[in-house]
Coordinates of C-alpha atoms and ligand atoms in Angstrom, one line a residue:
M137 CA 1.9 5.1 -15.4
C138 CA 3.0 7.7 -17.5
G139 CA 2.3 11.2 -17.7
I140 CA 0.0 13.7 -20.0
I141 CA 0.1 17.1 -19.8
G142 CA -1.8 19.6 -22.2
F143 CA -2.5 23.6 -22.5
V144 CA -4.6 25.6 -24.4
G145 CA -4.3 29.3 -23.6
L146 CA -2.3 32.5 -25.4
R147 CA 0.9 32.2 -24.3
Q148 CA 4.0 29.5 -25.4
A149 CA 2.9 26.6 -24.6
R150 CA 5.9 24.5 -24.6
P151 CA 7.4 25.7 -20.6
I152 CA 4.5 24.6 -19.0
L153 CA 4.5 21.1 -21.2
I154 CA 8.2 20.7 -19.9
D155 CA 7.5 21.9 -16.2
G156 CA 4.6 19.5 -16.1
L157 CA 6.4 16.5 -18.0
R158 CA 9.2 17.6 -14.7
R159 CA 6.3 17.0 -12.1
L160 CA 5.1 13.7 -13.5
E161 CA 8.4 12.1 -14.0
Y162 CA 7.6 10.2 -11.5
R163 CA 5.0 8.3 -12.8
G164 CA 7.6 6.7 -15.5
Y165 CA 10.6 8.0 -17.2
D166 CA 11.8 5.6 -20.2
S167 CA 10.7 8.4 -22.9
A168 CA 8.8 11.6 -22.9
G169 CA 7.3 13.6 -26.1
L170 CA 5.3 16.8 -26.8
A171 CA 2.9 18.3 -29.6
T172 CA 2.4 21.7 -30.3
L173 CA 0.1 23.0 -32.9
S174 CA 1.2 25.8 -35.0
E175 CA -0.2 27.4 -38.2
G176 CA -1.8 24.4 -39.1
R177 CA 0.7 22.2 -38.4
L178 CA 1.8 19.6 -35.4
L179 CA 5.2 20.1 -34.5
V180 CA 6.0 16.7 -32.9
H181 CA 9.3 16.2 -30.3
R182 CA 9.8 12.8 -28.5
R183 CA 13.1 11.6 -26.8
V184 CA 14.3 8.6 -25.5
G185 CA 15.4 8.9 -21.4
R186 CA 14.3 11.6 -18.8
V187 CA 12.2 14.6 -19.8
S188 CA 15.2 16.8 -19.0
E189 CA 16.8 15.0 -23.4
L190 CA 13.7 16.1 -24.0
A191 CA 13.4 19.4 -23.0
S192 CA 17.3 19.9 -24.3
A193 CA 15.9 18.7 -28.1
V194 CA 13.2 20.8 -28.3
P195 CA 13.4 24.5 -29.5
A196 CA 13.2 26.9 -26.7
D197 CA 11.5 29.2 -28.9
L198 CA 8.6 26.2 -30.3
A199 CA 6.1 27.8 -31.5
G200 CA 2.2 26.7 -30.2
A201 CA 0.3 28.0 -27.7
T202 CA -1.7 24.8 -27.3
G203 CA 0.2 21.5 -26.8
I204 CA 0.1 18.0 -25.2
A205 CA 2.9 16.2 -24.1
H206 CA 3.9 12.7 -22.7
T207 CA 6.3 10.9 -20.1
R208 CA 6.5 6.8 -20.4
W209 CA 6.8 3.9 -19.2
A210 CA 6.6 1.1 -21.9
T211 CA 4.0 -1.6 -21.8
H212 CA 3.1 -2.3 -25.3
G213 CA 7.0 -2.0 -27.6
G214 CA 10.3 -1.3 -25.6
V215 CA 12.0 2.2 -24.9
T216 CA 12.8 3.5 -28.6
Q217 CA 11.9 7.0 -29.8
A218 CA 9.5 5.6 -32.5
N219 CA 7.4 4.2 -29.5
A220 CA 7.4 7.2 -27.3
H221 CA 4.0 9.3 -27.2
P222 CA 2.7 11.7 -29.1
H223 CA 1.3 9.2 -31.8
T224 CA 0.0 11.0 -35.1
D225 CA -2.1 9.3 -38.1
S226 CA -0.6 8.2 -41.4
L227 CA -1.3 12.1 -43.0
G228 CA 0.6 13.7 -38.9
R229 CA -2.6 15.8 -38.8
I230 CA -4.0 13.9 -35.7
A231 CA -1.7 13.4 -32.2
V232 CA -2.4 11.3 -29.0
V233 CA -1.3 10.6 -26.0
H234 CA -2.2 7.9 -23.9
N235 CA -2.3 5.9 -20.2
G236 CA -3.7 2.8 -20.1
I237 CA -3.8 0.2 -22.5
V238 CA -5.6 -1.4 -26.0
E239 CA -6.8 -4.3 -25.2
N240 CA -8.3 -5.4 -28.9
M241 CA -5.5 -3.7 -30.7
A242 CA -4.4 -6.6 -32.9
A243 CA -8.4 -6.3 -33.8
L244 CA -8.0 -2.4 -34.6
K245 CA -5.2 -2.5 -36.1
A246 CA -5.6 -5.0 -39.0
R247 CA -8.4 -3.5 -40.1
L248 CA -6.7 -0.1 -40.1
V249 CA -3.9 -1.2 -42.1
A250 CA -6.3 -2.9 -44.4
E251 CA -7.8 0.5 -44.9
G252 CA -4.4 1.7 -45.5
A253 CA -3.2 3.0 -41.8
V254 CA 0.3 3.3 -41.9
F255 CA 1.4 2.0 -38.4
R256 CA 5.0 3.6 -37.2
S257 CA 5.2 2.0 -33.8
E258 CA 4.7 -1.3 -32.0
T259 CA 2.3 0.6 -29.5
D260 CA -1.0 -0.1 -28.5
S261 CA -1.7 4.2 -28.5
E262 CA -0.9 4.2 -31.7
V263 CA -4.3 2.8 -33.0
I264 CA -6.3 5.8 -31.0
A265 CA -4.7 7.9 -33.4
H266 CA -5.1 6.0 -36.6
L267 CA -8.8 4.9 -34.9
I268 CA -9.8 8.7 -34.6
A269 CA -8.4 10.2 -37.8
H270 CA -10.8 7.1 -39.6
F271 CA -13.8 8.5 -37.7
Y272 CA -12.7 12.5 -38.3
D273 CA -12.3 11.7 -41.7
G274 CA -16.0 10.4 -42.1
F275 CA -15.4 6.8 -42.2
G276 CA -18.3 4.3 -40.9
P277 CA -17.4 1.7 -38.5
L278 CA -16.3 -0.3 -41.0
G279 CA -14.9 1.6 -43.2
D280 CA -16.9 1.5 -45.8
S281 CA -20.0 4.0 -45.1
I282 CA -19.8 7.5 -44.5
M283 CA -20.9 8.8 -41.2
P284 CA -21.6 13.3 -42.1
D285 CA -22.3 13.8 -38.4
V286 CA -18.9 12.5 -37.3
A287 CA -16.9 13.9 -40.0
G288 CA -14.8 17.1 -38.8
D289 CA -16.1 17.0 -35.8
P290 CA -13.4 16.2 -32.8
V291 CA -15.2 15.6 -29.8
A292 CA -17.6 13.7 -32.0
A293 CA -14.7 11.5 -34.0
V294 CA -13.0 11.0 -30.4
R295 CA -16.2 9.5 -28.7
T296 CA -17.0 7.3 -31.9
A297 CA -13.0 5.9 -31.8
M298 CA -13.1 5.5 -27.7
A299 CA -16.5 3.7 -28.0
R300 CA -14.5 1.2 -29.8
V301 CA -11.7 0.9 -27.5
R302 CA -11.4 -1.7 -24.8
G303 CA -9.2 -1.3 -22.0
T304 CA -7.8 1.3 -19.9
W305 CA -7.3 4.9 -21.6
G306 CA -6.7 8.6 -20.2
V307 CA -6.2 10.2 -23.5
A308 CA -5.7 13.4 -25.1
V309 CA -6.1 14.6 -28.6
V310 CA -4.7 17.5 -31.0
F311 CA -5.6 18.1 -34.1
A312 CA -3.5 20.2 -36.7
D313 CA -6.8 21.7 -38.2
Q314 CA -8.5 22.4 -35.1
P315 CA -5.2 24.7 -33.4
D316 CA -7.4 26.1 -30.2
I317 CA -8.8 22.5 -28.4
I318 CA -7.7 19.6 -26.9
V319 CA -10.2 16.5 -26.8
A320 CA -9.4 14.6 -23.9
A321 CA -11.2 11.2 -22.8
R322 CA -11.2 8.7 -19.1
N323 CA -11.9 5.3 -18.7
G324 CA -9.4 3.6 -15.7
S325 CA -6.4 6.1 -16.2
P326 CA -6.9 9.3 -14.3
L327 CA -7.3 12.9 -16.3
V328 CA -7.8 16.4 -14.4
V329 CA -8.5 19.4 -16.1
G330 CA -7.0 23.1 -15.1
L331 CA -9.1 26.1 -15.2
G332 CA -6.9 29.6 -15.4
E333 CA -8.1 32.8 -16.3
G334 CA -8.1 32.8 -20.5
E335 CA -6.1 29.6 -20.5
T336 CA -7.1 25.3 -19.8
F337 CA -4.9 22.5 -18.4
L338 CA -4.7 18.9 -18.6
A339 CA -3.0 16.2 -16.4
S340 CA -3.3 12.9 -15.5
D341 CA -2.2 14.4 -11.7
S342 CA -3.2 17.2 -9.9
H343 CA -0.1 17.9 -8.5
A344 CA 0.8 18.7 -12.2
L345 CA -1.1 21.8 -12.1
T346 CA -1.1 23.4 -8.7
P347 CA 2.0 25.8 -10.2
Y348 CA -1.1 27.4 -12.5
T349 CA -4.6 27.1 -10.8
R350 CA -5.9 25.4 -8.2
R351 CA -9.4 25.1 -10.0
V352 CA -10.0 21.7 -11.1
V353 CA -12.8 19.4 -12.6
Y354 CA -11.8 15.7 -12.2
L355 CA -12.9 13.5 -15.8
Q356 CA -14.9 10.6 -14.8
D357 CA -14.9 7.3 -16.1
R358 CA -16.8 7.6 -19.8
E359 CA -16.3 11.2 -20.0
L360 CA -15.2 13.1 -22.6
A361 CA -13.5 17.3 -22.2
L362 CA -13.4 19.3 -24.6
L363 CA -11.0 22.1 -23.7
S364 CA -10.7 25.8 -24.9
R365 CA -8.9 29.1 -23.8
E366 CA -12.8 29.5 -22.5
G367 CA -13.1 26.6 -20.1
V368 CA -14.3 22.9 -20.4
Q369 CA -17.2 21.3 -21.8
T370 CA -17.8 17.5 -20.9
F371 CA -19.6 14.7 -22.3
L372 CA -20.3 11.3 -21.9
L373 CA -18.9 8.9 -24.2
D374 CA -22.1 7.1 -24.1
G375 CA -23.8 10.6 -25.5
G376 CA -24.8 13.7 -24.3
E377 CA -23.4 15.9 -22.0
A378 CA -21.8 15.7 -18.6
N379 CA -22.0 18.2 -15.7
P380 CA -18.3 19.5 -15.0
T381 CA -18.0 19.8 -11.4
V382 CA -15.3 22.2 -10.6
H383 CA -13.5 21.7 -7.4
E384 CA -10.6 23.6 -5.4
L385 CA -7.4 22.1 -4.8
E386 CA -5.9 22.5 -1.4
E387 CA -3.2 24.4 -0.5
E388 CA 0.2 22.9 -1.6
W389 CA 0.5 20.2 0.5
G390 CA 4.1 20.1 1.5
D391 CA 7.5 20.6 0.3
S392 CA 8.3 18.6 -2.8
E393 CA 12.3 20.1 -2.8
K394 CA 15.0 17.8 -1.9
G395 CA 16.3 20.7 0.1
D396 CA 19.9 20.1 1.3
F397 CA 19.8 15.9 0.6
P398 CA 21.3 14.8 -2.4
N399 CA 18.1 12.9 -3.3
F400 CA 14.6 12.9 -2.5
M401 CA 14.8 9.2 -1.1
L402 CA 17.2 10.1 2.1
K403 CA 15.0 13.3 2.3
E404 CA 11.7 10.7 3.0
I405 CA 13.9 8.9 4.7
H406 CA 14.4 11.5 7.4
D407 CA 11.1 13.2 6.7
Q408 CA 9.5 10.5 8.6
P409 CA 9.4 11.8 12.5
D410 CA 7.4 15.2 10.8
A411 CA 5.0 12.9 8.5
L412 CA 4.6 10.7 11.4
R413 CA 3.8 13.5 13.8
Q414 CA 1.2 15.2 10.8
C415 CA -0.6 11.7 10.4
L416 CA -0.9 11.2 14.4
G417 CA -1.8 14.7 15.2
G418 CA -4.4 15.2 16.6
R419 CA -6.3 11.8 16.6
I420 CA -5.1 10.6 19.7
L421 CA -7.6 11.1 22.3
A422 CA -4.9 10.4 25.3
E423 CA -7.4 10.8 28.4
E424 CA -10.0 7.7 26.7
G425 CA -7.2 5.7 25.3
T426 CA -9.0 5.7 21.8
A427 CA -8.0 7.6 18.6
K428 CA -10.5 9.9 16.4
L429 CA -10.6 9.1 12.7
G430 CA -13.2 11.4 11.3
G431 CA -13.3 10.8 7.8
L432 CA -14.1 7.3 8.6
D433 CA -16.9 8.3 10.1
L434 CA -17.8 5.0 12.2
S435 CA -20.2 5.1 15.0
P436 CA -19.2 2.8 18.6
R437 CA -22.3 0.9 17.3
R438 CA -21.2 0.2 13.8
V439 CA -17.6 -0.5 15.1
M440 CA -18.6 -3.1 17.1
E441 CA -21.4 -4.9 14.3
V442 CA -18.0 -5.0 12.1
S443 CA -17.5 -9.1 11.6
R444 CA -13.8 -8.6 9.7
V445 CA -11.3 -6.1 8.4
G446 CA -9.6 -6.2 5.1
F447 CA -7.5 -4.4 4.6
I448 CA -5.7 -4.5 0.2
G449 CA -2.9 -2.6 -1.0
C450 CA 0.3 -3.6 -3.5
G451 CA 4.0 -3.6 -2.7
T452 CA 5.0 -1.7 0.0
A453 CA 1.1 -0.8 1.3
Y454 CA 0.7 -4.4 1.2
H455 CA 3.2 -5.0 3.6
A456 CA 2.2 -2.6 5.4
C457 CA -1.3 -3.8 5.7
M458 CA 0.2 -6.8 7.0
V459 CA 1.1 -4.7 10.1
G460 CA -2.6 -3.2 10.0
A461 CA -4.0 -6.6 10.1
A462 CA -2.2 -7.9 12.7
A463 CA -3.1 -4.9 14.6
V464 CA -6.7 -5.3 14.6
E465 CA -6.7 -8.8 15.8
Q466 CA -4.2 -8.0 18.7
L467 CA -6.1 -5.0 19.7
A468 CA -9.6 -5.6 18.3
R469 CA -9.8 -8.9 18.6
V470 CA -11.6 -8.5 15.3
P471 CA -10.7 -11.4 12.2
A472 CA -8.4 -8.8 10.2
T473 CA -6.4 -10.1 7.0
A474 CA -3.7 -8.3 3.8
E475 CA -4.3 -8.8 0.8
I476 CA -2.4 -8.5 -2.7
A477 CA -5.4 -5.9 -4.4
S478 CA -4.1 -8.4 -7.9
E479 CA -5.0 -10.7 -6.8
Y480 CA -8.3 -9.7 -4.0
R481 CA -10.0 -8.3 -7.3
Y482 CA -9.6 -11.3 -9.4
R483 CA -10.1 -13.8 -6.6
N484 CA -14.3 -13.9 -6.8
P485 CA -14.4 -13.1 -2.9
V486 CA -16.9 -13.5 -0.5
I487 CA -17.9 -9.9 0.8
D488 CA -19.5 -9.9 4.5
P489 CA -22.1 -6.9 3.8
R490 CA -20.7 -6.0 8.0
S491 CA -17.4 -6.9 7.3
L492 CA -15.3 -3.3 6.8
H493 CA -12.6 -2.9 4.0
F494 CA -9.5 -0.6 3.8
A495 CA -8.0 -0.1 0.2
V496 CA -4.3 1.3 1.2
S497 CA -2.5 3.1 -1.5
Q498 CA 0.0 5.9 -1.5
S499 CA -0.8 7.4 -4.8
G500 CA -4.2 6.3 -4.7
E501 CA -4.2 5.6 -8.3
T502 CA -2.5 1.9 -8.4
A503 CA -5.1 0.1 -10.7
D504 CA -4.9 -3.0 -9.0
T505 CA -6.3 -1.2 -5.9
L506 CA -8.9 1.1 -7.2
G507 CA -10.1 -2.2 -9.3
A508 CA -10.2 -4.3 -5.9
T509 CA -12.0 -1.1 -4.5
R510 CA -14.6 -1.2 -7.7
E511 CA -15.2 -4.6 -6.4
I512 CA -15.9 -4.9 -3.0
E513 CA -18.9 -1.9 -4.0
L514 CA -20.2 -4.2 -6.8
K515 CA -20.2 -7.0 -4.6
G516 CA -22.3 -4.7 -1.5
G517 CA -18.9 -4.3 0.9
E518 CA -17.8 -1.1 2.4
I519 CA -14.3 0.1 1.6
M520 CA -13.1 3.5 3.2
G521 CA -9.7 4.4 2.1
I522 CA -6.1 4.4 3.6
V523 CA -4.2 7.1 1.0
N524 CA -1.7 9.9 0.9
V525 CA -2.6 12.2 -2.4
V526 CA -6.2 14.1 -1.9
G527 CA -8.4 13.9 -4.4
S528 CA -7.1 10.7 -5.9
S529 CA -9.0 8.6 -7.6
I530 CA -9.3 6.0 -4.3
A531 CA -10.2 8.4 -2.3
R532 CA -12.5 9.9 -4.2
T533 CA -14.2 6.3 -5.3
C534 CA -14.2 5.1 -1.5
G535 CA -15.5 8.5 -0.1
K536 CA -14.7 8.0 3.3
G537 CA -11.3 6.8 4.5
V538 CA -8.1 8.1 6.3
Y539 CA -5.5 10.7 4.7
I540 CA -2.2 9.4 6.3
H541 CA -0.5 12.7 5.7
S542 CA 3.4 11.7 4.3
G543 CA 3.1 15.3 2.4
P544 CA 4.9 14.4 -1.4
E545 CA 6.7 11.4 -1.9
M546 CA 8.9 11.8 -4.9
A547 CA 11.1 9.2 -4.7
V548 CA 9.8 5.9 -6.8
A549 CA 10.9 3.7 -3.5
S550 CA 8.2 3.9 -0.8
T551 CA 9.6 5.1 2.7
K552 CA 7.2 7.8 4.7
A553 CA 4.5 6.2 3.2
F554 CA 5.0 2.8 4.4
T555 CA 5.3 4.4 8.2
N556 CA 2.3 6.4 8.1
M557 CA 0.2 4.1 6.6
I558 CA 1.0 1.5 9.5
A559 CA 0.2 5.4 12.1
A560 CA -3.0 5.3 10.4
M561 CA -4.4 1.5 10.7
Y562 CA -3.3 1.6 14.2
L563 CA -5.3 4.7 15.0
F564 CA -8.0 2.2 13.8
A565 CA -6.7 -0.7 15.0
L566 CA -6.9 1.5 18.6
Q567 CA -10.3 3.3 18.3
M568 CA -11.5 -0.5 17.1
G569 CA -9.9 -1.9 20.0
R570 CA -10.8 0.9 22.6
T571 CA -14.8 0.2 21.6
R572 CA -14.4 -3.9 21.8
A573 CA -12.2 -5.1 23.8
L574 CA -9.2 -2.5 25.3
S575 CA -9.8 -1.4 29.1
P576 CA -8.9 2.1 29.7
S577 CA -5.8 2.0 30.9
Q578 CA -4.7 -0.6 28.1
G579 CA -6.0 2.0 25.7
R580 CA -3.8 4.7 27.0
E581 CA -1.3 2.6 27.1
F582 CA -1.3 2.2 23.5
A583 CA -1.9 5.6 23.3
E584 CA 1.0 6.5 24.7
A585 CA 3.2 4.6 23.3
L586 CA 2.1 5.2 19.6
R587 CA 2.4 8.6 20.5
A588 CA 6.1 8.7 21.9
V589 CA 7.1 7.2 18.0
P590 CA 7.8 9.8 16.2
D591 CA 10.7 11.3 18.8
L592 CA 11.9 8.1 18.6
V593 CA 11.9 7.6 14.9
E594 CA 14.2 10.6 15.4
R595 CA 16.6 10.1 17.6
Y596 CA 17.1 6.5 15.8
L597 CA 17.4 8.4 12.5
K598 CA 20.4 10.8 14.3
D599 CA 22.2 7.7 14.9
P600 CA 21.3 4.8 13.0
G601 CA 24.4 2.1 13.7
P602 CA 26.5 0.5 11.5
I603 CA 24.8 0.6 8.3
D604 CA 27.4 0.2 5.9
A605 CA 29.1 -3.2 7.3
A606 CA 25.8 -4.2 6.6
V607 CA 25.9 -2.8 3.5
T608 CA 29.2 -4.2 3.1
A609 CA 27.6 -8.1 3.2
V610 CA 25.4 -7.1 1.0
I611 CA 26.3 -5.7 -2.1
K612 CA 28.8 -8.7 -2.8
A613 CA 25.8 -11.3 -2.5
K614 CA 24.2 -13.5 -4.8
N615 CA 20.6 -12.8 -2.2
V616 CA 20.2 -11.9 0.4
L617 CA 17.4 -13.5 3.1
F618 CA 15.4 -11.6 5.4
L619 CA 14.0 -13.2 7.9
G620 CA 11.2 -12.1 11.0
R621 CA 8.2 -13.2 12.5
G622 CA 4.9 -11.9 13.7
V623 CA 4.7 -8.0 12.9
S624 CA 8.2 -8.6 11.8
A625 CA 7.7 -11.0 9.3
A626 CA 6.2 -7.6 7.2
V627 CA 9.5 -5.5 7.8
A628 CA 11.3 -8.5 6.6
A629 CA 9.2 -8.1 2.8
E630 CA 9.6 -4.9 3.0
G631 CA 13.5 -4.8 3.7
A632 CA 13.4 -7.1 0.4
L633 CA 11.6 -5.1 -1.7
K634 CA 13.6 -2.3 -1.0
L635 CA 16.7 -3.5 -1.3
M636 CA 15.4 -5.3 -4.1
E637 CA 14.1 -1.9 -6.3
V638 CA 16.9 0.9 -5.1
A639 CA 19.8 -1.8 -5.4
Y640 CA 18.6 -4.4 -8.0
V641 CA 20.6 -7.3 -5.3
P642 CA 18.1 -10.2 -5.6
C643 CA 16.5 -11.3 -2.4
I644 CA 13.9 -12.9 -0.6
A645 CA 11.4 -12.6 2.2
Y646 CA 10.7 -14.9 4.5
P647 CA 8.4 -16.0 8.1
S648 CA 11.5 -17.2 10.1
G649 CA 9.7 -20.2 10.8
E650 CA 9.5 -21.0 7.3
M651 CA 13.2 -20.9 6.7
K652 CA 13.8 -24.8 7.2
H653 CA 11.4 -25.5 5.1
G654 CA 12.9 -24.5 1.3
P655 CA 15.2 -21.6 1.9
I656 CA 17.7 -22.5 3.9
A657 CA 19.3 -24.2 0.5
L658 CA 20.2 -21.0 -0.1
L659 CA 23.0 -20.4 2.2
E660 CA 26.5 -21.0 1.4
P661 CA 29.5 -19.7 3.8
G662 CA 29.0 -15.9 3.8
S663 CA 25.2 -15.1 2.9
P664 CA 23.4 -13.1 4.7
V665 CA 20.9 -13.3 6.3
I666 CA 19.1 -9.6 8.1
V667 CA 17.5 -10.9 11.1
I668 CA 14.5 -8.4 12.7
A669 CA 13.7 -9.6 16.5
P670 CA 12.8 -6.6 18.6
D671 CA 12.0 -7.1 22.0
D672 CA 8.4 -9.3 21.5
A673 CA 6.9 -13.0 22.4
L674 CA 8.3 -14.5 19.4
K675 CA 12.2 -13.1 19.6
D676 CA 13.3 -16.3 20.9
K677 CA 11.7 -18.3 18.1
T678 CA 13.6 -16.0 15.7
L679 CA 16.5 -16.4 17.6
S680 CA 17.0 -19.9 16.5
N681 CA 16.3 -19.4 13.0
L682 CA 19.5 -17.0 13.4
Q683 CA 21.3 -19.9 15.3
E684 CA 20.5 -22.3 12.1
S685 CA 21.7 -19.7 9.7
R686 CA 24.7 -19.0 11.6
A687 CA 25.5 -23.3 12.0
R688 CA 25.3 -22.9 8.1
G689 CA 28.2 -20.3 7.2
A690 CA 25.6 -17.1 7.3
F691 CA 27.0 -13.9 7.7
I692 CA 24.1 -12.4 10.3
V693 CA 22.8 -8.7 10.0
L694 CA 20.7 -8.2 13.4
I695 CA 18.0 -5.7 14.1
T696 CA 16.9 -5.5 17.7
S697 CA 15.8 -3.0 20.5
E698 CA 17.5 -1.0 22.8
G699 CA 18.3 -3.1 26.4
D700 CA 18.1 -6.8 24.3
E701 CA 20.5 -8.9 26.1
Y702 CA 21.3 -11.2 22.8
S703 CA 21.7 -8.2 21.0
E704 CA 25.6 -8.3 20.0
M705 CA 24.0 -12.2 18.6
G706 CA 24.6 -11.0 14.9
D707 CA 28.4 -10.1 12.9
V708 CA 26.8 -6.7 12.5
N709 CA 24.2 -5.4 15.1
I710 CA 21.6 -2.8 14.5
V711 CA 19.9 -1.4 17.6
V712 CA 16.5 0.4 17.8
P713 CA 14.9 2.2 19.9
R714 CA 12.5 0.2 21.8
T715 CA 8.9 0.7 22.1
H716 CA 5.4 -1.3 22.0
E717 CA 5.8 -4.4 20.5
L718 CA 2.9 -3.9 17.9
L719 CA 4.7 -0.4 17.5
S720 CA 8.5 -2.2 16.4
P721 CA 7.9 -2.0 12.9
L722 CA 8.0 1.8 12.8
L723 CA 11.4 1.4 13.9
T724 CA 12.8 -1.6 12.7
V725 CA 11.9 -0.8 9.2
L726 CA 14.0 1.9 9.5
P727 CA 17.9 0.6 9.1
L728 CA 16.3 -1.1 5.6
Q729 CA 15.5 1.7 4.1
L730 CA 19.0 3.2 5.3
L731 CA 20.4 0.2 4.3
A732 CA 18.7 -0.3 0.7
Y733 CA 19.2 4.1 -0.2
Q734 CA 23.7 2.9 1.1
A735 CA 23.6 0.3 -1.1
G736 CA 21.9 1.6 -4.2
L737 CA 24.5 4.5 -3.4
A738 CA 27.3 2.2 -3.4
L739 CA 26.1 0.7 -6.7
G740 CA 26.0 3.1 -8.2
R741 CA 22.0 3.2 -9.2
D742 CA 19.7 5.6 -9.8
I743 CA 18.2 6.3 -6.3
D744 CA 15.0 8.0 -6.9
R745 CA 14.1 6.3 -10.3
P746 CA 15.3 3.2 -10.1
R747 CA 15.4 0.6 -13.3
N748 CA 11.9 -0.7 -15.0
L749 CA 9.6 1.2 -12.3
A750 CA 7.5 4.4 -12.2
K751 CA 5.9 5.5 -9.1
S752 CA 2.4 5.1 -9.6
V753 CA 1.2 1.9 -11.3
T754 CA -2.1 2.7 -12.7
V755 CA -2.1 -0.7 -15.1
E756 CA -2.5 -3.7 -14.2
Ligands
M6R859 O1 0.6 4.2 -5.0 P1 0.5 2.7 -3.4 O2 1.0 3.0 -3.0 O3 -1.1 2.4 -4.3 O4 1.6 1.7 -4.6 C1 1.9 0.4 -4.7 C2 3.1 0.2 -5.0 O5 2.9 0.1 -6.4 C3 4.3 0.6 -4.2 O6 4.4 0.5 -2.9 C4 6.0 -0.1 -4.5 O7 5.6 -1.5 -4.5 C5 6.6 0.6 -4.0 N1 7.5 1.4 -5.3 C6 7.8 0.0 -3.2 O8 8.8 1.1 -2.9

C-alpha cells in the first residue's frame, strides 16, 4: 500500500517523480505529494485525490534534481492534504515519505511533543520526520544527552531514529542542507534502488524504474541506503555496512497499456486466453500425462514424501487457493487446505516438516501472505511461491516457486491473475497426481483438458451471453447471494468479492448446502441469487438449492455448461463452454467478472480504482 519514488541526479526531478507516481498509483490513490531540494530549501507539494491532481498543482518548472514522492492509501488519519506525504519536521528541513505503520507512534509522539515538536498531521508517519530531526540535531534518546557522532550525519540520524520505531516501514528521507542525497530504510515494506548513469532512483516497486534502468538493488529488511548521483551505499540498521547485490530486471514483462479497451479491468478480462497460454506453455508434458514446474525443483521422491499441501493467500488469491486445494486432493489424494494468510500467520500453526506450502499472490507484496511465509519458514516448513510479479518480496523470500505469467495486472480487481493462479495450481496438482495416483491415461486426459482451456475461454469471451439481464437484476438489489458447491463454491466467493469491490453491491457467497442454515432468511421476492452449477457430480444438489431459492421468490441467474439439459432453469441463463469438471472455475468465473464489470459501469463506479481499495496490500 502506498507508493514511493525518489530521484537524485542532474536533471529535473519533477517529471521523473510524477511519472513514477503514475506507475505506482495502483498501490494507493487517496492523495499524493512530492518534495524536491533547491538552493537549501525543501519544496513540498501535496494534493488530495489522484496523481493527476498533484501533477496539475506542481509547477512544470519546479526546481530540484533531488526529490522524493508518495501516493497514499490512508491508514492513520483521514484523506486530507495535511495527512498526505511528504511530512516534514517542525522547521521544514527534513522531508519523509513512509510506507507501513508505526506501532509505537503514541509513545514517540508524546515524547517529541514534550520536547517542542509541532505536529501538523494525524499520521503515524510524521513521527519519523520529527524523530530523525531530533537525532540530526544531535540530541540523545531522551532529549537530554548529546550524540555528537550522529549530529549532522544523515545516515546516522536515520539509523538512530528507525532503530526506535516499532512496526513496518519503507522510508525515503531528504535533508534541506544535503542537496544531493536520499537516505532510505526498509523493514517489512519493499524498496528497490535503481542505478543509472550519473543518477540513482528509488521505488517501492521495481516496475516504476523500468523506463530508466534495469540495474537494481533490492533493499533487505533492516537495511539503509544512501543514494547519490554516483550510486548507492547500503548499511545495516544494527551497525556496519551491507553488501548490495546488483540484479538485472527482466525485459518488460508485458503490455500495461489499455489499448482499445476503456479500462484495465475489461482489458485484463480479455487478456485471459493469452495469459493462460503463457502460464501453461511448455509446462504440460502431454505424452507422459503430467506437468513440469521447473521452479519447484521437486523430485518424484520428494513428491511421494509430502504429507499435506497448504495454499495460503488473501482475497482473490485465497479463492484460487480453494480451487488448488480441491485439485490436489482429487488428483493426488493428498490432504490439502486453503488458508487465509491473515488468520494463518497468527494462529501458531502446527507445521509438519514433510508438508509443502504455497504462498499465492499476484503482487508478491501482500503483507499477510509474506508474514505467513516467514512464519512457516521459522517453524521449519517448506514454502514456495505462486506469484505473478517477478522479483517481488514473496518470490524472493520463498526462493523456489512458480511464476504465473499473467503479465501486469493494473486494475485493482484481480481477474487474469485469478485464472492463472488456478492454472498454475492445476499444473502442480497434475504433476503431483501423476506421481502419486493417476494412471498415464488419466494424466493425459486431464492434461489435454487443461491445454484446451485457453481456446474455450477465448470462445466464451466472444459471445458471453445475457450478462446485461443479470446486471439489471443486481444493480438495484439490497443484496446478492452467490451459491455453488465444490470448486464452484470458490467461484461463488470470487464472484461476490468482484461485485462488491467493483460495483459496491452488498453480496454474500455460500456453499449451496449452507444456504438453508441462515442466508435463506435474506430472500424476498425478486432477490437475485447467482447459482453456479456446471455439469459435475454435485449439480443435482445445487439445483435443489436453486429450487428452494425460487420457492421464496428469488430471481435466479444460472451459470451452467454447454449441453446441460437444465441450462434453462434460471430467470437468466448463462452458458459457458464445457470442460473437465475440476477445471470449470476457469470458465464459470468469466461471466461473474463481466457481471461485476458491467454492474460497476452501470452504477458509474471507478472501475479500475474502486473506492477505499489498493492493488497491493502491504499493511496488515
Ligand atoms: O497481490 P495479492 O494477490 O496477494 O492480493 C491479494 C488481495 O489483496 C487481492 O486479491 C484482492 O482481494 C483483489 N483486489 C481482489 O480483486
